[in-house]
PDB file of C-alpha atoms in Angstrom:
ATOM      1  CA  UNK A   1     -42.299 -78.689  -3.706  1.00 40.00           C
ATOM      2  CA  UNK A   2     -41.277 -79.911  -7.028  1.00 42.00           C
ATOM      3  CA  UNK A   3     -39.671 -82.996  -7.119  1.00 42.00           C
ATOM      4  CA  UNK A   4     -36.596 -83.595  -8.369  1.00 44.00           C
ATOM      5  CA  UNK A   5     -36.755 -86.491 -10.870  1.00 52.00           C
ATOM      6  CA  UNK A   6     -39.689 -84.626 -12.867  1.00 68.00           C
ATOM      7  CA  UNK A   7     -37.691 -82.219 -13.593  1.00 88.00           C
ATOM      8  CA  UNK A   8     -34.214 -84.052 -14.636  1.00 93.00           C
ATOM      9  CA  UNK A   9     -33.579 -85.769 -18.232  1.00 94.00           C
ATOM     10  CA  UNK A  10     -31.156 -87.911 -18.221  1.00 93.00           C
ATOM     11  CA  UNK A  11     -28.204 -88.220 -20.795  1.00 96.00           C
ATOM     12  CA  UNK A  12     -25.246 -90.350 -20.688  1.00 96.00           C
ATOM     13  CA  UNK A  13     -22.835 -87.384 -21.378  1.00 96.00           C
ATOM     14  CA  UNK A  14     -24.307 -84.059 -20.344  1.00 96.00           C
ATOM     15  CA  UNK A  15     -24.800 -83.389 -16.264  1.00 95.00           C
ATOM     16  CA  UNK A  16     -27.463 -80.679 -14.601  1.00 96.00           C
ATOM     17  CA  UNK A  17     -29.757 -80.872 -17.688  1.00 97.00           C
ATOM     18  CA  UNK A  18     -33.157 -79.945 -16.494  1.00 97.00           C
ATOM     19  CA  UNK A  19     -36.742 -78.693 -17.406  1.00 98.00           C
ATOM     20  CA  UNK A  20     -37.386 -75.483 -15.702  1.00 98.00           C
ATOM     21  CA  UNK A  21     -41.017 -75.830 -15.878  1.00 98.00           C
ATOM     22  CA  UNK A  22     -43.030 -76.898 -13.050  1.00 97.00           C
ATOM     23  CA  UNK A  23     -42.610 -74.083 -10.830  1.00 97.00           C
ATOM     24  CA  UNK A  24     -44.907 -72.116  -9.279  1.00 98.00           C
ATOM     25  CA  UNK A  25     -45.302 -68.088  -9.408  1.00 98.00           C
ATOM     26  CA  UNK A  26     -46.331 -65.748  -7.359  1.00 98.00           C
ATOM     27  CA  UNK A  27     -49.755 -65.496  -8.445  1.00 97.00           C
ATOM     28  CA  UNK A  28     -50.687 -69.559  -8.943  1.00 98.00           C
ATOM     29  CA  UNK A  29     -49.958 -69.821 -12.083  1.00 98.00           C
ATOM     30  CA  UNK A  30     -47.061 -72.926 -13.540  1.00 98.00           C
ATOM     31  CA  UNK A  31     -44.373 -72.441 -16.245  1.00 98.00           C
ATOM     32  CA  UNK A  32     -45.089 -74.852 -18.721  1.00 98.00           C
ATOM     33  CA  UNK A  33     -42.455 -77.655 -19.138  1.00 97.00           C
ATOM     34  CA  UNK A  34     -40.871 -77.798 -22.464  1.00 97.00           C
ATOM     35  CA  UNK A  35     -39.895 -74.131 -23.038  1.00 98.00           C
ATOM     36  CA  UNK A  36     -36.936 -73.646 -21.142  1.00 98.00           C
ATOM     37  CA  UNK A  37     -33.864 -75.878 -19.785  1.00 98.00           C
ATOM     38  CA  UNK A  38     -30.746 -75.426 -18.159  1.00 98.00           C
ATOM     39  CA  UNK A  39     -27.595 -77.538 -18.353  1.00 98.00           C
ATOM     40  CA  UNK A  40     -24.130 -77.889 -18.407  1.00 97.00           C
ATOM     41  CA  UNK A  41     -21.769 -77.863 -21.776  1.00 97.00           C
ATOM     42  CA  UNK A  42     -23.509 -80.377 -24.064  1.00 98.00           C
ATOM     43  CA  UNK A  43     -20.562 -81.280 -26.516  1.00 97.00           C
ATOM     44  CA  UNK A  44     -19.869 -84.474 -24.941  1.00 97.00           C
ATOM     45  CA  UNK A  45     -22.943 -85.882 -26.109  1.00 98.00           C
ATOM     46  CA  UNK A  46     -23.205 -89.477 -27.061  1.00 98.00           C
ATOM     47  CA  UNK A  47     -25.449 -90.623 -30.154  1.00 97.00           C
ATOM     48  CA  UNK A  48     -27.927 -91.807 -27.844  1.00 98.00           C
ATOM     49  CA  UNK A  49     -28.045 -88.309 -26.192  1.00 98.00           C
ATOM     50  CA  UNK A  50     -28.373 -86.147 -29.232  1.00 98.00           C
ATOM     51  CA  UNK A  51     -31.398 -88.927 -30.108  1.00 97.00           C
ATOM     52  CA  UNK A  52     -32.958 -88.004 -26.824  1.00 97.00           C
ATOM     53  CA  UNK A  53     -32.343 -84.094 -27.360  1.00 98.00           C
ATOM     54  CA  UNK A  54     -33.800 -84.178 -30.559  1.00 97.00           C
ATOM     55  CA  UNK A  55     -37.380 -85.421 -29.105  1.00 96.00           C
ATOM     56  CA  UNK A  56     -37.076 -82.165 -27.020  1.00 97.00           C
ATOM     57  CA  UNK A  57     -37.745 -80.296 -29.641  1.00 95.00           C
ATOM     58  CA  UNK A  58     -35.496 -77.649 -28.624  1.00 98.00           C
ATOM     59  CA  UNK A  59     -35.274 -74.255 -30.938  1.00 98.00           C
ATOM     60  CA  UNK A  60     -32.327 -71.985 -29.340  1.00 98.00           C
ATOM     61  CA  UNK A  61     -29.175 -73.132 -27.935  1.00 98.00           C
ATOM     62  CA  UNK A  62     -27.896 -70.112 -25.796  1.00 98.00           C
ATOM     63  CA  UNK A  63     -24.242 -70.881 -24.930  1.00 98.00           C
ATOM     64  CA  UNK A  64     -22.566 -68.241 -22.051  1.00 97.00           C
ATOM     65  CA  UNK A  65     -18.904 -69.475 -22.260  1.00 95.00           C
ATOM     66  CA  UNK A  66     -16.392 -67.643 -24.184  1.00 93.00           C
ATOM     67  CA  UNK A  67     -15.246 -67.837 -27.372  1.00 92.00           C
ATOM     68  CA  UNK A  68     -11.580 -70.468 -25.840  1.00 91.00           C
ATOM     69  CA  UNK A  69     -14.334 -72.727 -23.868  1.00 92.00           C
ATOM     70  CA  UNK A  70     -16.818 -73.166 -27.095  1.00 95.00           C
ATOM     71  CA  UNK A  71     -13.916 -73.771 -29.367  1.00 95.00           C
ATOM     72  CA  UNK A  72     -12.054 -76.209 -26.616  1.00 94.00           C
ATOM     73  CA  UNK A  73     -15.321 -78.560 -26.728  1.00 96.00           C
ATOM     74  CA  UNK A  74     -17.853 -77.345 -29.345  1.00 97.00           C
ATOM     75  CA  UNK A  75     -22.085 -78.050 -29.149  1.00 97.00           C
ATOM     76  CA  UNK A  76     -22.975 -80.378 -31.163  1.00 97.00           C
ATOM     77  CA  UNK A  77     -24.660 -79.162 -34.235  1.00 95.00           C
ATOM     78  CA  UNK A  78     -28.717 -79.527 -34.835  1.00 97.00           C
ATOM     79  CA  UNK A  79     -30.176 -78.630 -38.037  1.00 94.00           C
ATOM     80  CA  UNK A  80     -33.597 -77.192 -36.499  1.00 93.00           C
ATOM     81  CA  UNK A  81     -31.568 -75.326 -33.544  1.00 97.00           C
ATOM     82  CA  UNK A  82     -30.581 -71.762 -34.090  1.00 98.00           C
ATOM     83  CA  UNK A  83     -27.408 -71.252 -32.181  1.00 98.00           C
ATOM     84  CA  UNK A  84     -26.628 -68.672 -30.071  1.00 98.00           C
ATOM     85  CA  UNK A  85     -23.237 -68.048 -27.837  1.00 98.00           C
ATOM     86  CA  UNK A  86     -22.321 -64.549 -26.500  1.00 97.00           C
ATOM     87  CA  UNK A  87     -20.225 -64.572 -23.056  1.00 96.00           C
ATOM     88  CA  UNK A  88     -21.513 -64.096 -19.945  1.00 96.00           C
ATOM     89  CA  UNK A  89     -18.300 -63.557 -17.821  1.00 89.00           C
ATOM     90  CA  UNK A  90     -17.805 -59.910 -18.816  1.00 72.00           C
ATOM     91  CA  UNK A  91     -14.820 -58.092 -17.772  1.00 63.00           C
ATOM     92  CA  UNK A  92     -13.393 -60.472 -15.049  1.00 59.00           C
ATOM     93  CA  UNK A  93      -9.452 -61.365 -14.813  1.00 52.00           C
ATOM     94  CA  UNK A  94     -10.031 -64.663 -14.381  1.00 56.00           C
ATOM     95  CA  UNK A  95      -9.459 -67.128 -17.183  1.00 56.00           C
ATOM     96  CA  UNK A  96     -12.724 -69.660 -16.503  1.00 56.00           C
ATOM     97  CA  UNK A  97     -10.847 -73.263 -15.546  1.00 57.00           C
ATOM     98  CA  UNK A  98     -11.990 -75.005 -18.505  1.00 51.00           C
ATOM     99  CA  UNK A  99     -10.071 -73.137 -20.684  1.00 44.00           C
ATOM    100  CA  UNK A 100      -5.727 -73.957 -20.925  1.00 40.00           C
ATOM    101  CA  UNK A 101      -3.714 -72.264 -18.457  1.00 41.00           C
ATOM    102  CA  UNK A 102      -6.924 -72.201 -16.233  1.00 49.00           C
ATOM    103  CA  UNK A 103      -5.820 -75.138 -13.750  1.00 56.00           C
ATOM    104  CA  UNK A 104      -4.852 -72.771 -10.678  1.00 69.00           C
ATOM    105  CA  UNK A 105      -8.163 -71.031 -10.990  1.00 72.00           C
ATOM    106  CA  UNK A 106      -9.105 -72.658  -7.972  1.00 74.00           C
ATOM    107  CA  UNK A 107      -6.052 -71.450  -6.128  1.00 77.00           C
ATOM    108  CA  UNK A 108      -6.177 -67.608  -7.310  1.00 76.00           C
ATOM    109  CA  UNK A 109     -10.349 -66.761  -7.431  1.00 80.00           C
ATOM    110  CA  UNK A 110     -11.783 -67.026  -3.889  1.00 85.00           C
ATOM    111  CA  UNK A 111     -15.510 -67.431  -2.981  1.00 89.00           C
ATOM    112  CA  UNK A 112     -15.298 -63.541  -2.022  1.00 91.00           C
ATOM    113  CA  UNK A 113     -13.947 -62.709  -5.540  1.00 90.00           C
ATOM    114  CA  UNK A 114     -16.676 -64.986  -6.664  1.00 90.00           C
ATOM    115  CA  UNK A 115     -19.701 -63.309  -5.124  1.00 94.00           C
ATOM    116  CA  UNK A 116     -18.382 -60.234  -6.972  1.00 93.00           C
ATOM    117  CA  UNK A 117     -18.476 -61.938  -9.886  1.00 93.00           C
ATOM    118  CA  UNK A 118     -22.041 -63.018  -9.187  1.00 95.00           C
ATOM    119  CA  UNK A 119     -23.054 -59.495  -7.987  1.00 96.00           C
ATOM    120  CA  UNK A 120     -21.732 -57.909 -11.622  1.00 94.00           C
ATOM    121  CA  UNK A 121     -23.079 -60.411 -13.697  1.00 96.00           C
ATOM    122  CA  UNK A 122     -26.674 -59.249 -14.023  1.00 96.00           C
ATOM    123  CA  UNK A 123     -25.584 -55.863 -15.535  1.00 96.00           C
ATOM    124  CA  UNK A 124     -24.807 -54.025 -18.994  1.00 96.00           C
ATOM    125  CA  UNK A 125     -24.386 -57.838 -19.760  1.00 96.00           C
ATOM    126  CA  UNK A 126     -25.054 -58.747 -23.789  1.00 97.00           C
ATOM    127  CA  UNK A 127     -25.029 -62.197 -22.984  1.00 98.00           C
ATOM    128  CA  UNK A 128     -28.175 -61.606 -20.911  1.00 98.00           C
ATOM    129  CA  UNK A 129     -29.419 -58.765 -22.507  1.00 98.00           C
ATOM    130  CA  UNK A 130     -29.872 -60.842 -25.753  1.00 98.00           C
ATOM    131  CA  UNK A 131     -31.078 -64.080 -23.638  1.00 98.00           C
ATOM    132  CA  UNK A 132     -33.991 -61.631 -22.544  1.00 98.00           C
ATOM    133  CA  UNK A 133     -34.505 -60.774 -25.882  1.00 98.00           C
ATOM    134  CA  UNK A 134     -34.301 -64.170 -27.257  1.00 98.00           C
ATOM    135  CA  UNK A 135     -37.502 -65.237 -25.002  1.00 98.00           C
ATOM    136  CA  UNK A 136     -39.812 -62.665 -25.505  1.00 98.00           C
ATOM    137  CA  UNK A 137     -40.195 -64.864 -29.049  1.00 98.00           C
ATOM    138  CA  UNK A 138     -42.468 -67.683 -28.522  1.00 98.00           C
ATOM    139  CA  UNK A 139     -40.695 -68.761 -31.702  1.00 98.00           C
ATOM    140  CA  UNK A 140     -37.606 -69.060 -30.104  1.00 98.00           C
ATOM    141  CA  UNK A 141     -38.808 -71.471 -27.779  1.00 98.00           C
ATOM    142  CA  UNK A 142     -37.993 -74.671 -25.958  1.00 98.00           C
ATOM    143  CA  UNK A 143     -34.755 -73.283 -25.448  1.00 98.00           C
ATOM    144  CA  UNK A 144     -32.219 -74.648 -23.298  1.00 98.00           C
ATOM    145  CA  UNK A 145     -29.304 -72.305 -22.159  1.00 98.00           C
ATOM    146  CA  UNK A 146     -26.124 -73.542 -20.589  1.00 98.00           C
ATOM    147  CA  UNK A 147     -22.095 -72.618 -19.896  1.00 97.00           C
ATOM    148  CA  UNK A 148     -19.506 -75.211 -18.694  1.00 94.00           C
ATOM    149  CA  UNK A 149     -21.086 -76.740 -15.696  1.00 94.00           C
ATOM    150  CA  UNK A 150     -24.634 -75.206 -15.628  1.00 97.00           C
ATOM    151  CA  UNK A 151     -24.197 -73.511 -12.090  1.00 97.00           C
ATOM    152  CA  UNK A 152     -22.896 -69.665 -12.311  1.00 96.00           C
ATOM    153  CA  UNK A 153     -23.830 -67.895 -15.647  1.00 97.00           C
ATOM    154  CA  UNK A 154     -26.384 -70.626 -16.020  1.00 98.00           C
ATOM    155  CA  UNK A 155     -27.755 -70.077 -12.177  1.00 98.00           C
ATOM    156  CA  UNK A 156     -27.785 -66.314 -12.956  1.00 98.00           C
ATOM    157  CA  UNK A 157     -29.410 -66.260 -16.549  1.00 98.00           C
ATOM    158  CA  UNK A 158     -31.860 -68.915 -14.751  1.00 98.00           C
ATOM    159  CA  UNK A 159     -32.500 -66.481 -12.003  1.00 98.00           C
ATOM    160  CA  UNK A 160     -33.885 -64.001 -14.782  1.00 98.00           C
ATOM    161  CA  UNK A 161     -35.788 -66.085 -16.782  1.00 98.00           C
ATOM    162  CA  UNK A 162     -37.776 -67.520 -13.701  1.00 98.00           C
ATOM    163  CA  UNK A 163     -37.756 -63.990 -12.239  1.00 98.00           C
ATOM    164  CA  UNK A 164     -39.425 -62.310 -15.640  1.00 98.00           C
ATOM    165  CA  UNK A 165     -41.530 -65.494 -14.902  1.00 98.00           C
ATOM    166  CA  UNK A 166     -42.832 -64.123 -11.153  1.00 98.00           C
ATOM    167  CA  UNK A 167     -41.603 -67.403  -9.842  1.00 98.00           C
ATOM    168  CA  UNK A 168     -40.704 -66.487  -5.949  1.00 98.00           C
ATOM    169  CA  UNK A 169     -37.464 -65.763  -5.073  1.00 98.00           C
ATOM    170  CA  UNK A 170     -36.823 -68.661  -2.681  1.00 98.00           C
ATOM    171  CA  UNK A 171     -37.854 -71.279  -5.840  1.00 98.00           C
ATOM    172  CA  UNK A 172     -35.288 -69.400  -7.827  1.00 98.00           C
ATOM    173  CA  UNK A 173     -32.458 -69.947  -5.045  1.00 98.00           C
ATOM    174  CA  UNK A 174     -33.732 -73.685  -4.825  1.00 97.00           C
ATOM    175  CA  UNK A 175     -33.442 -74.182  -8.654  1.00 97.00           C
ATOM    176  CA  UNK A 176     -30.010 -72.631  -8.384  1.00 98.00           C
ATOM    177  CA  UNK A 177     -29.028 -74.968  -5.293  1.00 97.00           C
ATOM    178  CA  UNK A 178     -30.403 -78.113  -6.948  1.00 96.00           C
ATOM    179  CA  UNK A 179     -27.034 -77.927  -9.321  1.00 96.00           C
ATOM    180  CA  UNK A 180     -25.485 -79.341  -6.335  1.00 97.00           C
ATOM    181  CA  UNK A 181     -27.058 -82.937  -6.572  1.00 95.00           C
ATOM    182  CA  UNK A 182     -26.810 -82.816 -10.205  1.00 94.00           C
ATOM    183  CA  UNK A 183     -23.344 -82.148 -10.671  1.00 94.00           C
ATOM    184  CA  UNK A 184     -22.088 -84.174  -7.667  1.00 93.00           C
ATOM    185  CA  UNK A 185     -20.377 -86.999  -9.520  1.00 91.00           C
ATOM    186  CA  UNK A 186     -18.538 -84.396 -11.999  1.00 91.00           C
ATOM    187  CA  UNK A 187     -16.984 -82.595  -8.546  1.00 93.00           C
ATOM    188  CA  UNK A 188     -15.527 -85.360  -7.201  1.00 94.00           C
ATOM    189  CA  UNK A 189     -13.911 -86.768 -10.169  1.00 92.00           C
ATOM    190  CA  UNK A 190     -12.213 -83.548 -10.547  1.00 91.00           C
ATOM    191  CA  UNK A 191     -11.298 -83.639  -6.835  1.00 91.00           C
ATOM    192  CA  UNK A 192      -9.512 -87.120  -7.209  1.00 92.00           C
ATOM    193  CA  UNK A 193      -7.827 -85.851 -10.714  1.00 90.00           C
ATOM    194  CA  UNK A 194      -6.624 -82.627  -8.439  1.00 88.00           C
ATOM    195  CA  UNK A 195      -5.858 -83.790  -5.180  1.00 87.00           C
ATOM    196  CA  UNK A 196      -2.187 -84.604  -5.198  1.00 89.00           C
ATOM    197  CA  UNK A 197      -1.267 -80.893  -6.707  1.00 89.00           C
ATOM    198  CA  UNK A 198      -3.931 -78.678  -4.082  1.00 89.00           C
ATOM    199  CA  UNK A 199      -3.003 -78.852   0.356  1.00 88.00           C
ATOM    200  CA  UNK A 200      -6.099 -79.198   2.312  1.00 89.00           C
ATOM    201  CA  UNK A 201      -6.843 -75.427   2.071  1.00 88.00           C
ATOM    202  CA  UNK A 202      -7.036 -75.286  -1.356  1.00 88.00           C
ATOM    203  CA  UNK A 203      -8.972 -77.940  -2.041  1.00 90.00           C
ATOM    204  CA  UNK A 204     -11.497 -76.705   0.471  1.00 90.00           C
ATOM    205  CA  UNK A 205     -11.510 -73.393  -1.889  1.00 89.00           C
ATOM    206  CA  UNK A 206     -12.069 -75.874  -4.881  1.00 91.00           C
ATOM    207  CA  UNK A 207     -15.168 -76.894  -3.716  1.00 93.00           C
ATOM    208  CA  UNK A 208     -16.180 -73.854  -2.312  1.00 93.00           C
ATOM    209  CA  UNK A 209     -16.199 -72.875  -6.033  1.00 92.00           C
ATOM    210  CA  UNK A 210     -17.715 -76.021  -7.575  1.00 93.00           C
ATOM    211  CA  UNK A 211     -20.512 -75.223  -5.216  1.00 95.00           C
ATOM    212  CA  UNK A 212     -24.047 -73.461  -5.761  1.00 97.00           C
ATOM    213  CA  UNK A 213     -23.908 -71.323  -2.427  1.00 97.00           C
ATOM    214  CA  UNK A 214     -26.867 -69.475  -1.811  1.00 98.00           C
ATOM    215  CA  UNK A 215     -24.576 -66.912  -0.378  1.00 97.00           C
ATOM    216  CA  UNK A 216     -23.405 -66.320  -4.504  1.00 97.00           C
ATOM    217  CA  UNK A 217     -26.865 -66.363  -5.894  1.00 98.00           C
ATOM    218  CA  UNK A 218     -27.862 -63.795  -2.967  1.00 98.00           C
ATOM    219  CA  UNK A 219     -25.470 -61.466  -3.775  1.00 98.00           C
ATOM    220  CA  UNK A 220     -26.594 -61.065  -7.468  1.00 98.00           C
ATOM    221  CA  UNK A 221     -30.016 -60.648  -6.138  1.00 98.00           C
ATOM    222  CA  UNK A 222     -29.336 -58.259  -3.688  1.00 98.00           C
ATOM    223  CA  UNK A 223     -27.291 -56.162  -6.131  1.00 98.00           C
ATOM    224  CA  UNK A 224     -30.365 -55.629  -8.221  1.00 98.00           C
ATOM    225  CA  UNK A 225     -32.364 -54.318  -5.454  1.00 98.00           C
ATOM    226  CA  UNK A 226     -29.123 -51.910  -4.516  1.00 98.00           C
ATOM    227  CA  UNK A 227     -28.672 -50.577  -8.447  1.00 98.00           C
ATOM    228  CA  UNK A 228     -32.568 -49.849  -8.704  1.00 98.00           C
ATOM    229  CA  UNK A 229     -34.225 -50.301  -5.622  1.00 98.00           C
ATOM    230  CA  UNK A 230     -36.802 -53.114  -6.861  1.00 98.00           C
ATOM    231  CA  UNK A 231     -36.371 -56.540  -9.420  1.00 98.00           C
ATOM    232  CA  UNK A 232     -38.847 -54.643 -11.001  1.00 97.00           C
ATOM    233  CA  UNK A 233     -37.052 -51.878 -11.623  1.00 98.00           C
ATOM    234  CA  UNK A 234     -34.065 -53.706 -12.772  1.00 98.00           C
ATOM    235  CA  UNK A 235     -35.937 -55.962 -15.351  1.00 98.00           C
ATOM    236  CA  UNK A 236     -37.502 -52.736 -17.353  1.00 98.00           C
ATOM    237  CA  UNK A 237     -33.916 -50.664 -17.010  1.00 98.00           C
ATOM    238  CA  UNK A 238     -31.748 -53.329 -17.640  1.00 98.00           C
ATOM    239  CA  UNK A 239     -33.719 -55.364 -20.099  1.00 98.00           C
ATOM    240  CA  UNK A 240     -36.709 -53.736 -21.303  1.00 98.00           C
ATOM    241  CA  UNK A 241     -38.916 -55.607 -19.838  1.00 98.00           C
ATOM    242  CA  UNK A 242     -41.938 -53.470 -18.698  1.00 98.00           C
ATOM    243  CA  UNK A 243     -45.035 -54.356 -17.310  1.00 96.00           C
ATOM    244  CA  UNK A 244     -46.639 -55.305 -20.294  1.00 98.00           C
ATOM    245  CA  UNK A 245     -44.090 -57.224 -21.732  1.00 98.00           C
ATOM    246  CA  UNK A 246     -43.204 -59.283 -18.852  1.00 98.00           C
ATOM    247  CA  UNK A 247     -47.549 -59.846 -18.768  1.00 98.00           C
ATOM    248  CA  UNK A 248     -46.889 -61.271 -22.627  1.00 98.00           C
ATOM    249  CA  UNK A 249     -44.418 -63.224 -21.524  1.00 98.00           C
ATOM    250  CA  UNK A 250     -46.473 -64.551 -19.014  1.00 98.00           C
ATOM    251  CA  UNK A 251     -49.281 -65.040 -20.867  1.00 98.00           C
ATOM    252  CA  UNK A 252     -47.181 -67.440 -23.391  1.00 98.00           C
ATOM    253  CA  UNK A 253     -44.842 -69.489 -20.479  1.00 98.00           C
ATOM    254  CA  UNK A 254     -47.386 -70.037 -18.013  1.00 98.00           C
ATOM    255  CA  UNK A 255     -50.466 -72.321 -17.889  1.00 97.00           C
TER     256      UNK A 255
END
């Protein structure tokens, strides 16, 4: 198993930002490390930090929050970075809780509503739909994708990268659950800034939401098998991605 700390870079101001290389996939093979990372919203980023993410040598900032979240705290801008931000969230109710008037989001969206979110997500999506085609282009590469905290559009559009990748499914759900370390510190300073407004039961909810559960991930996985009856399936219908392109892909992200 990979361990952690390889995989980690640290910044003062940006939580969950990791190197998704390292893993294993099915066949042997190991995605190289400095093509894709994952993270949470970067635009807190101190001077040191934007020092350290320029050695990264990062191409293609892929941003899944909507157009209220990227405007409330903006990416910082760098001059070799194309940058790219088309929402992920689709056509849910639910304001996300980083945006104003989303405080009682963890009152109103339970983890049920949430797996449905997660089970919707992978489809007729243009966020991902343009992430996949973003990839395919070595040229578009190290890129590091990211929404507010780096767990639910990031956990899914991570899911599909490492899944065009052949990385097994149970690395993909560790990946995904690894969030949890990573964005410990963030959770509970929200819980002490929350806990006076929330009871006991609501606060339970709040972390139920602030929480990678493989029980979320598993239901966007599952609903990929259900719409086409294999992943696949559901990488060449929903993104193009046939056999020979995912072997290109391949071919360029793994060593």
């Amino acid at each position: 198993m990979e361990q952690l700390d390889t995989k980690v870079i640290p910044f003062e101001a940006v939580y969950n930002f990791r190197d998704m290389g390292g893993y294993k996939t099915r066949d042997g093979r190991i995605v190289k490390k400095g093509l894709f990372y994952r993270s949470a919203a970067l635009g807190k980023m101190t001077s040191v930090d934007k020092e350290r993410f320029e050695m990264l040598g990062i191409r293609t900032i892929f941003d899944y929050r909507d157009n209220k979240e990227a405007q409330h705290n903006p990416n910082p801008v760098f001059s070799h970075a194309r940058y790219i931000q088309i929402p992920a969230k689709g056509n849910h109710a639910f304001e996300m809780p980083t945006n104003a008037g989303g405080k009682d989001f963890y009152k109103v969206v339970s983890p049920e509503m949430f797996r449905n979110f997660y089970a919707q997500m992978p489809f007729n999506n243009p966020s991902f739909k343009e992430l996949m085609k973003t990839i395919q282009n070595p040229d578009n590469l190290g890129l590091v994708h990211h929404c507010a905290v780096g767990k639910d559009r990031t956990g899914i559009g991570g899911a599909l990268i490492l899944l065009a990748l052949d990385v097994p499914e149970e690395t993909i759900m560790e990946d995904y659950l690894d969030t949890n370390i990573h964005l410990q510190p963030m959770v509970e300073k929200m819980a002490q800034a929350i806990q006076h407004q929330y009871n006991a039961q609501e606060l339970q909810q709040f972390y139920a939401l602030m929480s990678a559960r493989e029980d979320y991930l598993q239901a966007a996985l599952d609903a990929m098998d259900d719409h086409y009856g294999s992943k696949t399936a559901f990488m060449e219908q929903e993104f193009g991605l046939t056999t020979e392109k995912r072997m290109q892909l391949q071919s360029y992200c793994l060593t």
